[in-house]
């Protein structure tokens, strides 16, 4: 009887892999055991027949493999073991091996049989047993079990006593066990799962085709590797685990180098034979579990090993039968397999084990590193199974060599930094050095002036420069430069502070002609910078077109002699003389002057003229201070071409590039990729421009492909790389749309006379594919930095090639392909660490750049200063407001602007407050006509609301106390509330809603706190209660002068409101609008009652502290006396709520300041707190783990509590219209690990550029001040009034890019801001009122309202003003009125 | 023998030993002799967590704490005083 069984999850996964590759032997597990001794063939055949009967896996077949697959253990299998005789072959062993190798590549028909076997005769006393099993029914340990059983059967068969031998324990109990365990499997969630790219190759599957490279380690090396276990701290639970950890350390060290990645995830099999029966059974038990290690830049083997030890314990914790995560296994590309099984001997004969490779493996596994010593020789063998679709043959061989080098380095010096291990072999080093060199250049000196003069002599009448309608021929230019050169001293340094013009070109060329040095200066720069530069460079004269306030003589071109002087020979300049000093801005510190010699300039220019072609017309449209522009000036003038000048503009970003392409008057354009991105989607119809030279930035394939396509392919795009320090360009690549499909276009090969090396941390070249720092050497190298010998020494260092005394360290990360083409990987300092993964921002940018709807992208990591860490904060000496609060400023006494303003209006503010007696009068005014209560008191359980409730009771009012139970009230708050209401004898209700968590999430997203959500919820729920019970008043008690979400701030008094009634009217208008905002409360609670204006009449909100003035001490003293209330100690401050910390933490992380800072400063101003009390309460000690837990609990995507807390990756993209965020994320997720996909996206019309045309990351707007993701479609302002109002909104709300249909409150507006908007609109001459704003809520409708109202007259009629509503008055009028009132008060 | 010790002996004998027929001496080395391996130790760690609510940190997963039943028991006794 055959038996049917289900499949284990490991089997199902493997079968799916087989089904994808039906004719592929990828899961063949084949061994050839060479037995060095005579074999009794008959006994062997008999034993094998019995083996099949004893070992279930040999009788297991797979039924319905492509459908509902089952494994069936057949009763018996008909199999006659073939005996194949190789003894007559010239080399029997080689022939047998060849046969076995071929045989191992034959696909098994798993529906018929899952194994194949044969006995091979090599000689009378030498045999070999071939056994191939499908991996579905076997693993390494299983082979050992089967091998030992076969041996036992063979020995017994020879003596005819096989009966007493038990069969191998069945696999089926494991199937049951595994399926039971698998039910409790959870996805592996605490790992990043980042596969390492091998030598720069993509980590996605590269096909199943595979090659095995075996290296047998020497006895010494093997011993050394074992002895590492004896080092202190290297012991593990077991020897096997310890040895696995040693090999894992080598593997991670190797992978770190060849991938350049800091976090690396690999998988390793766990045996899963967790009990004795399983241990002696045969079948597929193993599963793969991840080992993940995050390394530092300067890791040594020893320090890495500690991380590996820890990671391997985590691995063991995961490793439970049935718990392998298919999702993780699909993503990982490297397997480490430390095999401990041994074969050693068969029936007393020594065995040599050959593990046969079917040249095919699971396509996910680009590399398997396998370590074993099957024959117990004491020497480890390493078998590297490498995907041939990933690495070429030479690189596969090199891989094995590099791994072995890493092992050698490890045993040699356990404390050696991994980044300093020299991976190159001698031969490979020669190849790498050869690849790094551009073509050599001749010895004859060249000079750009000589090249120009030769052209001028040959083609005097040809156009050299065209500027507007003026043409300069070569002869004109010759004369002009000669004339100017006469007035320049050789060897002097001349500042050229001219706008982009023919004159500027003449000045530069003339300076060179005089044998002097030019220094480009942008006349638009701040004077300070010009002074610094001119002084630093040692300018003797500055050529300018307008006077400059500097202590250096200024010469204008007009002042030059107009007659051609008698010919004076140009000063004889040598290639070692300086040509120019060009200042570049470092990421830190002062600009530094790069000194370029004439020989370097000539080398680049003559190479470029040869490479791009002679006699081309270039546009001059980029800043003269940018070395990219050198190409556009000197290549045409030295090769018979011409220049078309596009004058400087005064825009922040010089957009002359658009004119260049619109006019289409040149042959070739040199520009930055960011410039190019501006052109995408511009429907270029040009026919003359045929070549583009890209420089200055990483060129993404998306941009190159986009432009290439726009030009219908009639365009050659060159990617030219080069730091200023190596003269304009030193590495170049011509874009190939077919071949260049990686995220970035390669930078290519070194130009003539240049060498470009990729160098490791120890200053040694690295093998192809390994990332390292790009170093440049050759004739283009700058002399150094002006007046900066230390910096020069640091960046210009001895080169890696013999006799190379100088190379420039670029700080760029690159790798070289085996072909010698160099790929740019980013800046060292652009590397950021996100969730533990170190990446280049460029890599993240590339992942979005390929989105078809996007024209340009930029990523920026925003870091908020951690207030706790910041010791630089200053605090207002009066109210304690901290300097990190937005918009705060301090006077000489360190008093904040809010306090100063308060001084001004506090007298007027008194108009708001009312006598204590009026409160009871008001609250009892409707007694008799309404329900059983006079009022509802909102009781949070904190001191202020408890005080309110007590006082209301004292007044003899019938009070219903209500508390919002948001699910996070502290136990002590509950206790306080219970005791207080009991002591007071008032009715009390907890109000609650199941939507609370969603409200928290919404509140965190909108306001970066949780309080706003709670406030609105309690207002809404208490209003419902008031309506149900017919209660006329709801008493709130936030603090004195704070009501609803507004405080008595300066705006209320200087602009709009001068009477108590006016304040009430405005607050009511604001409150109505507030309750109609479409947020979570609006969506999830019943808010229909707010649709009716009358509801605000039926139930009125009363601000308790408007009537009652009480100081903090008095308040506490009163509470002590009156009720059993105690200050909560379980929430960390005087709040009553545990989730409050979440809001505080989140707010500080994303907005950079404490959300209680402003309310508390107000309390101090009002005398409700002392400054010290406020500061003490703001000094939180927040439990971040608890914050993370609560965020998780309420379902808020936590991107703040990680190690990067407060750092947010923001992705900016240029596109004509907003693209839904899920779509952007999905696109990026196709190439990035999930944790690198940003969650914040900002659409811009264009990515901001520096004047040089590079992405200006500093100018990328803060995401906090960006139009949030809105449901409304963006509509830009159209009419004048819309434009004015949008500008005002943007200013008041601090949000850029507002659309006219965006709703005021959705943009984060509040009542204060509303008042400011109306006041500013009024100043701008738009007559709108606060009710207009709350009625309209959008710029579009507000503009309509403004259109309907007459404009505010510049000089309003005084009498008319006196009779019209205040809210329609002009700002000046209001201020005047306020002055009058103030004067009146003073008079009183 | 304490209940805890008894439970450990039972679990190790019944679930972890590759050769339970040889019996289990509480003093004998079980890691160095290969009678249990690292995966078994992890199963024991899970068992201890479930049975005694003790979560063993990575840094305590060392030979000295798991080499014998004696060692395991001694290690766990540290948690009593806490």
PDB file of N, CA, C and O in Angstrom, chain A residues 989-1022:
ATOM      1  N   UNK A 989     -20.486  61.749  33.829  1.00  0.00           N
ATOM      2  CA  UNK A 989     -20.515  60.743  32.760  1.00  0.00           C
ATOM      3  C   UNK A 989     -19.172  60.703  32.043  1.00  0.00           C
ATOM      4  O   UNK A 989     -18.556  61.744  31.827  1.00  0.00           O
ATOM      5  N   UNK A 990     -18.773  59.492  31.692  1.00  0.00           N
ATOM      6  CA  UNK A 990     -17.665  59.330  30.752  1.00  0.00           C
ATOM      7  C   UNK A 990     -18.244  59.310  29.354  1.00  0.00           C
ATOM      8  O   UNK A 990     -19.170  58.553  29.072  1.00  0.00           O
ATOM      9  N   UNK A 991     -17.741  60.125  28.485  1.00  0.00           N
ATOM     10  CA  UNK A 991     -18.146  60.089  27.081  1.00  0.00           C
ATOM     11  C   UNK A 991     -17.031  59.380  26.313  1.00  0.00           C
ATOM     12  O   UNK A 991     -15.856  59.549  26.615  1.00  0.00           O
ATOM     13  N   UNK A 992     -17.446  58.630  25.318  1.00  0.00           N
ATOM     14  CA  UNK A 992     -16.402  57.930  24.562  1.00  0.00           C
ATOM     15  C   UNK A 992     -16.882  57.643  23.152  1.00  0.00           C
ATOM     16  O   UNK A 992     -18.058  57.811  22.835  1.00  0.00           O
ATOM     17  N   UNK A 993     -15.937  57.263  22.310  1.00  0.00           N
ATOM     18  CA  UNK A 993     -16.287  56.903  20.935  1.00  0.00           C
ATOM     19  C   UNK A 993     -15.353  55.792  20.466  1.00  0.00           C
ATOM     20  O   UNK A 993     -14.152  55.814  20.774  1.00  0.00           O
ATOM     21  N   UNK A 994     -15.872  54.852  19.709  1.00  0.00           N
ATOM     22  CA  UNK A 994     -14.981  53.802  19.168  1.00  0.00           C
ATOM     23  C   UNK A 994     -14.024  54.355  18.105  1.00  0.00           C
ATOM     24  O   UNK A 994     -13.077  53.673  17.731  1.00  0.00           O
ATOM     25  N   UNK A 995     -14.263  55.588  17.650  1.00  0.00           N
ATOM     26  CA  UNK A 995     -13.420  56.130  16.577  1.00  0.00           C
ATOM     27  C   UNK A 995     -12.166  56.816  17.117  1.00  0.00           C
ATOM     28  O   UNK A 995     -11.419  57.435  16.358  1.00  0.00           O
ATOM     29  N   UNK A 996     -11.932  56.687  18.443  1.00  0.00           N
ATOM     30  CA  UNK A 996     -10.863  57.467  19.068  1.00  0.00           C
ATOM     31  C   UNK A 996      -9.509  57.277  18.391  1.00  0.00           C
ATOM     32  O   UNK A 996      -8.786  58.248  18.131  1.00  0.00           O
ATOM     33  N   UNK A 997      -9.150  56.029  18.098  1.00  0.00           N
ATOM     34  CA  UNK A 997      -7.822  55.808  17.521  1.00  0.00           C
ATOM     35  C   UNK A 997      -7.671  56.485  16.161  1.00  0.00           C
ATOM     36  O   UNK A 997      -6.632  57.048  15.844  1.00  0.00           O
ATOM     37  N   UNK A 998      -8.736  56.432  15.382  1.00  0.00           N
ATOM     38  CA  UNK A 998      -8.659  57.087  14.073  1.00  0.00           C
ATOM     39  C   UNK A 998      -8.542  58.598  14.245  1.00  0.00           C
ATOM     40  O   UNK A 998      -7.876  59.285  13.463  1.00  0.00           O
ATOM     41  N   UNK A 999      -9.196  59.102  15.281  1.00  0.00           N
ATOM     42  CA  UNK A 999      -9.112  60.543  15.550  1.00  0.00           C
ATOM     43  C   UNK A 999      -7.694  60.922  15.979  1.00  0.00           C
ATOM     44  O   UNK A 999      -7.141  61.924  15.546  1.00  0.00           O
ATOM     45  N   UNK A1000      -7.077  60.067  16.798  1.00  0.00           N
ATOM     46  CA  UNK A1000      -5.680  60.315  17.181  1.00  0.00           C
ATOM     47  C   UNK A1000      -4.781  60.380  15.946  1.00  0.00           C
ATOM     48  O   UNK A1000      -3.939  61.262  15.812  1.00  0.00           O
ATOM     49  N   UNK A1001      -4.957  59.405  15.071  1.00  0.00           N
ATOM     50  CA  UNK A1001      -4.112  59.337  13.879  1.00  0.00           C
ATOM     51  C   UNK A1001      -4.290  60.603  13.044  1.00  0.00           C
ATOM     52  O   UNK A1001      -3.314  61.239  12.612  1.00  0.00           O
ATOM     53  N   UNK A1002      -5.532  60.996  12.856  1.00  0.00           N
ATOM     54  CA  UNK A1002      -5.828  62.193  12.067  1.00  0.00           C
ATOM     55  C   UNK A1002      -5.222  63.430  12.720  1.00  0.00           C
ATOM     56  O   UNK A1002      -4.650  64.297  12.063  1.00  0.00           O
ATOM     57  N   UNK A1003      -5.329  63.483  14.035  1.00  0.00           N
ATOM     58  CA  UNK A1003      -4.814  64.638  14.759  1.00  0.00           C
ATOM     59  C   UNK A1003      -3.283  64.708  14.646  1.00  0.00           C
ATOM     60  O   UNK A1003      -2.715  65.778  14.453  1.00  0.00           O
ATOM     61  N   UNK A1004      -2.635  63.557  14.747  1.00  0.00           N
ATOM     62  CA  UNK A1004      -1.175  63.529  14.598  1.00  0.00           C
ATOM     63  C   UNK A1004      -0.780  63.985  13.197  1.00  0.00           C
ATOM     64  O   UNK A1004       0.198  64.698  13.014  1.00  0.00           O
ATOM     65  N   UNK A1005      -1.578  63.573  12.210  1.00  0.00           N
ATOM     66  CA  UNK A1005      -1.228  63.952  10.841  1.00  0.00           C
ATOM     67  C   UNK A1005      -1.469  65.437  10.599  1.00  0.00           C
ATOM     68  O   UNK A1005      -0.683  66.103   9.944  1.00  0.00           O
ATOM     69  N   UNK A1006      -2.567  65.959  11.139  1.00  0.00           N
ATOM     70  CA  UNK A1006      -2.896  67.355  10.882  1.00  0.00           C
ATOM     71  C   UNK A1006      -2.115  68.311  11.763  1.00  0.00           C
ATOM     72  O   UNK A1006      -1.654  69.357  11.309  1.00  0.00           O
ATOM     73  N   UNK A1007      -2.036  67.978  13.044  1.00  0.00           N
ATOM     74  CA  UNK A1007      -1.508  68.950  13.997  1.00  0.00           C
ATOM     75  C   UNK A1007      -0.249  68.464  14.697  1.00  0.00           C
ATOM     76  O   UNK A1007       0.288  69.171  15.550  1.00  0.00           O
ATOM     77  N   UNK A1008       0.204  67.269  14.383  1.00  0.00           N
ATOM     78  CA  UNK A1008       1.383  66.690  15.032  1.00  0.00           C
ATOM     79  C   UNK A1008       1.204  66.595  16.548  1.00  0.00           C
ATOM     80  O   UNK A1008       2.170  66.611  17.298  1.00  0.00           O
ATOM     81  N   UNK A1009      -0.045  66.507  17.008  1.00  0.00           N
ATOM     82  CA  UNK A1009      -0.278  66.245  18.427  1.00  0.00           C
ATOM     83  C   UNK A1009      -1.554  65.431  18.559  1.00  0.00           C
ATOM     84  O   UNK A1009      -2.234  65.156  17.569  1.00  0.00           O
ATOM     85  N   UNK A1010      -1.869  65.019  19.785  1.00  0.00           N
ATOM     86  CA  UNK A1010      -3.119  64.276  19.958  1.00  0.00           C
ATOM     87  C   UNK A1010      -4.199  65.172  20.571  1.00  0.00           C
ATOM     88  O   UNK A1010      -5.384  64.876  20.489  1.00  0.00           O
ATOM     89  N   UNK A1011      -3.793  66.277  21.171  1.00  0.00           N
ATOM     90  CA  UNK A1011      -4.740  67.105  21.919  1.00  0.00           C
ATOM     91  C   UNK A1011      -5.839  67.680  21.036  1.00  0.00           C
ATOM     92  O   UNK A1011      -7.015  67.686  21.414  1.00  0.00           O
ATOM     93  N   UNK A1012      -5.463  68.180  19.856  1.00  0.00           N
ATOM     94  CA  UNK A1012      -6.496  68.770  19.009  1.00  0.00           C
ATOM     95  C   UNK A1012      -7.627  67.792  18.735  1.00  0.00           C
ATOM     96  O   UNK A1012      -8.800  68.157  18.739  1.00  0.00           O
ATOM     97  N   UNK A1013      -7.266  66.530  18.510  1.00  0.00           N
ATOM     98  CA  UNK A1013      -8.283  65.521  18.242  1.00  0.00           C
ATOM     99  C   UNK A1013      -9.194  65.329  19.446  1.00  0.00           C
ATOM    100  O   UNK A1013     -10.424  65.221  19.318  1.00  0.00           O
ATOM    101  N   UNK A1014      -8.578  65.291  20.637  1.00  0.00           N
ATOM    102  CA  UNK A1014      -9.378  65.103  21.849  1.00  0.00           C
ATOM    103  C   UNK A1014     -10.299  66.290  22.097  1.00  0.00           C
ATOM    104  O   UNK A1014     -11.460  66.131  22.437  1.00  0.00           O
ATOM    105  N   UNK A1015      -9.736  67.489  21.922  1.00  0.00           N
ATOM    106  CA  UNK A1015     -10.559  68.683  22.151  1.00  0.00           C
ATOM    107  C   UNK A1015     -11.809  68.657  21.289  1.00  0.00           C
ATOM    108  O   UNK A1015     -12.928  68.840  21.735  1.00  0.00           O
ATOM    109  N   UNK A1016     -11.575  68.399  20.031  1.00  0.00           N
ATOM    110  CA  UNK A1016     -12.720  68.456  19.129  1.00  0.00           C
ATOM    111  C   UNK A1016     -13.730  67.358  19.444  1.00  0.00           C
ATOM    112  O   UNK A1016     -14.937  67.541  19.333  1.00  0.00           O
ATOM    113  N   UNK A1017     -13.197  66.213  19.858  1.00  0.00           N
ATOM    114  CA  UNK A1017     -14.087  65.106  20.208  1.00  0.00           C
ATOM    115  C   UNK A1017     -14.942  65.468  21.427  1.00  0.00           C
ATOM    116  O   UNK A1017     -16.157  65.250  21.430  1.00  0.00           O
ATOM    117  N   UNK A1018     -14.313  66.052  22.445  1.00  0.00           N
ATOM    118  CA  UNK A1018     -15.081  66.364  23.652  1.00  0.00           C
ATOM    119  C   UNK A1018     -16.086  67.490  23.374  1.00  0.00           C
ATOM    120  O   UNK A1018     -17.208  67.458  23.856  1.00  0.00           O
ATOM    121  N   UNK A1019     -15.693  68.457  22.536  1.00  0.00           N
ATOM    122  CA  UNK A1019     -16.665  69.501  22.197  1.00  0.00           C
ATOM    123  C   UNK A1019     -17.869  68.884  21.485  1.00  0.00           C
ATOM    124  O   UNK A1019     -19.018  69.228  21.736  1.00  0.00           O
ATOM    125  N   UNK A1020     -17.583  67.962  20.585  1.00  0.00           N
ATOM    126  CA  UNK A1020     -18.661  67.358  19.800  1.00  0.00           C
ATOM    127  C   UNK A1020     -19.556  66.484  20.685  1.00  0.00           C
ATOM    128  O   UNK A1020     -20.791  66.603  20.658  1.00  0.00           O
ATOM    129  N   UNK A1021     -18.916  65.622  21.490  1.00  0.00           N
ATOM    130  CA  UNK A1021     -19.714  64.705  22.321  1.00  0.00           C
ATOM    131  C   UNK A1021     -20.481  65.469  23.405  1.00  0.00           C
ATOM    132  O   UNK A1021     -21.620  65.128  23.733  1.00  0.00           O
ATOM    133  N   UNK A1022     -19.861  66.521  23.959  1.00  0.00           N
ATOM    134  CA  UNK A1022     -20.559  67.253  25.012  1.00  0.00           C
ATOM    135  C   UNK A1022     -21.716  68.058  24.413  1.00  0.00           C
ATOM    136  O   UNK A1022     -22.752  68.246  25.054  1.00  0.00           O
TER     137      UNK A1022
END
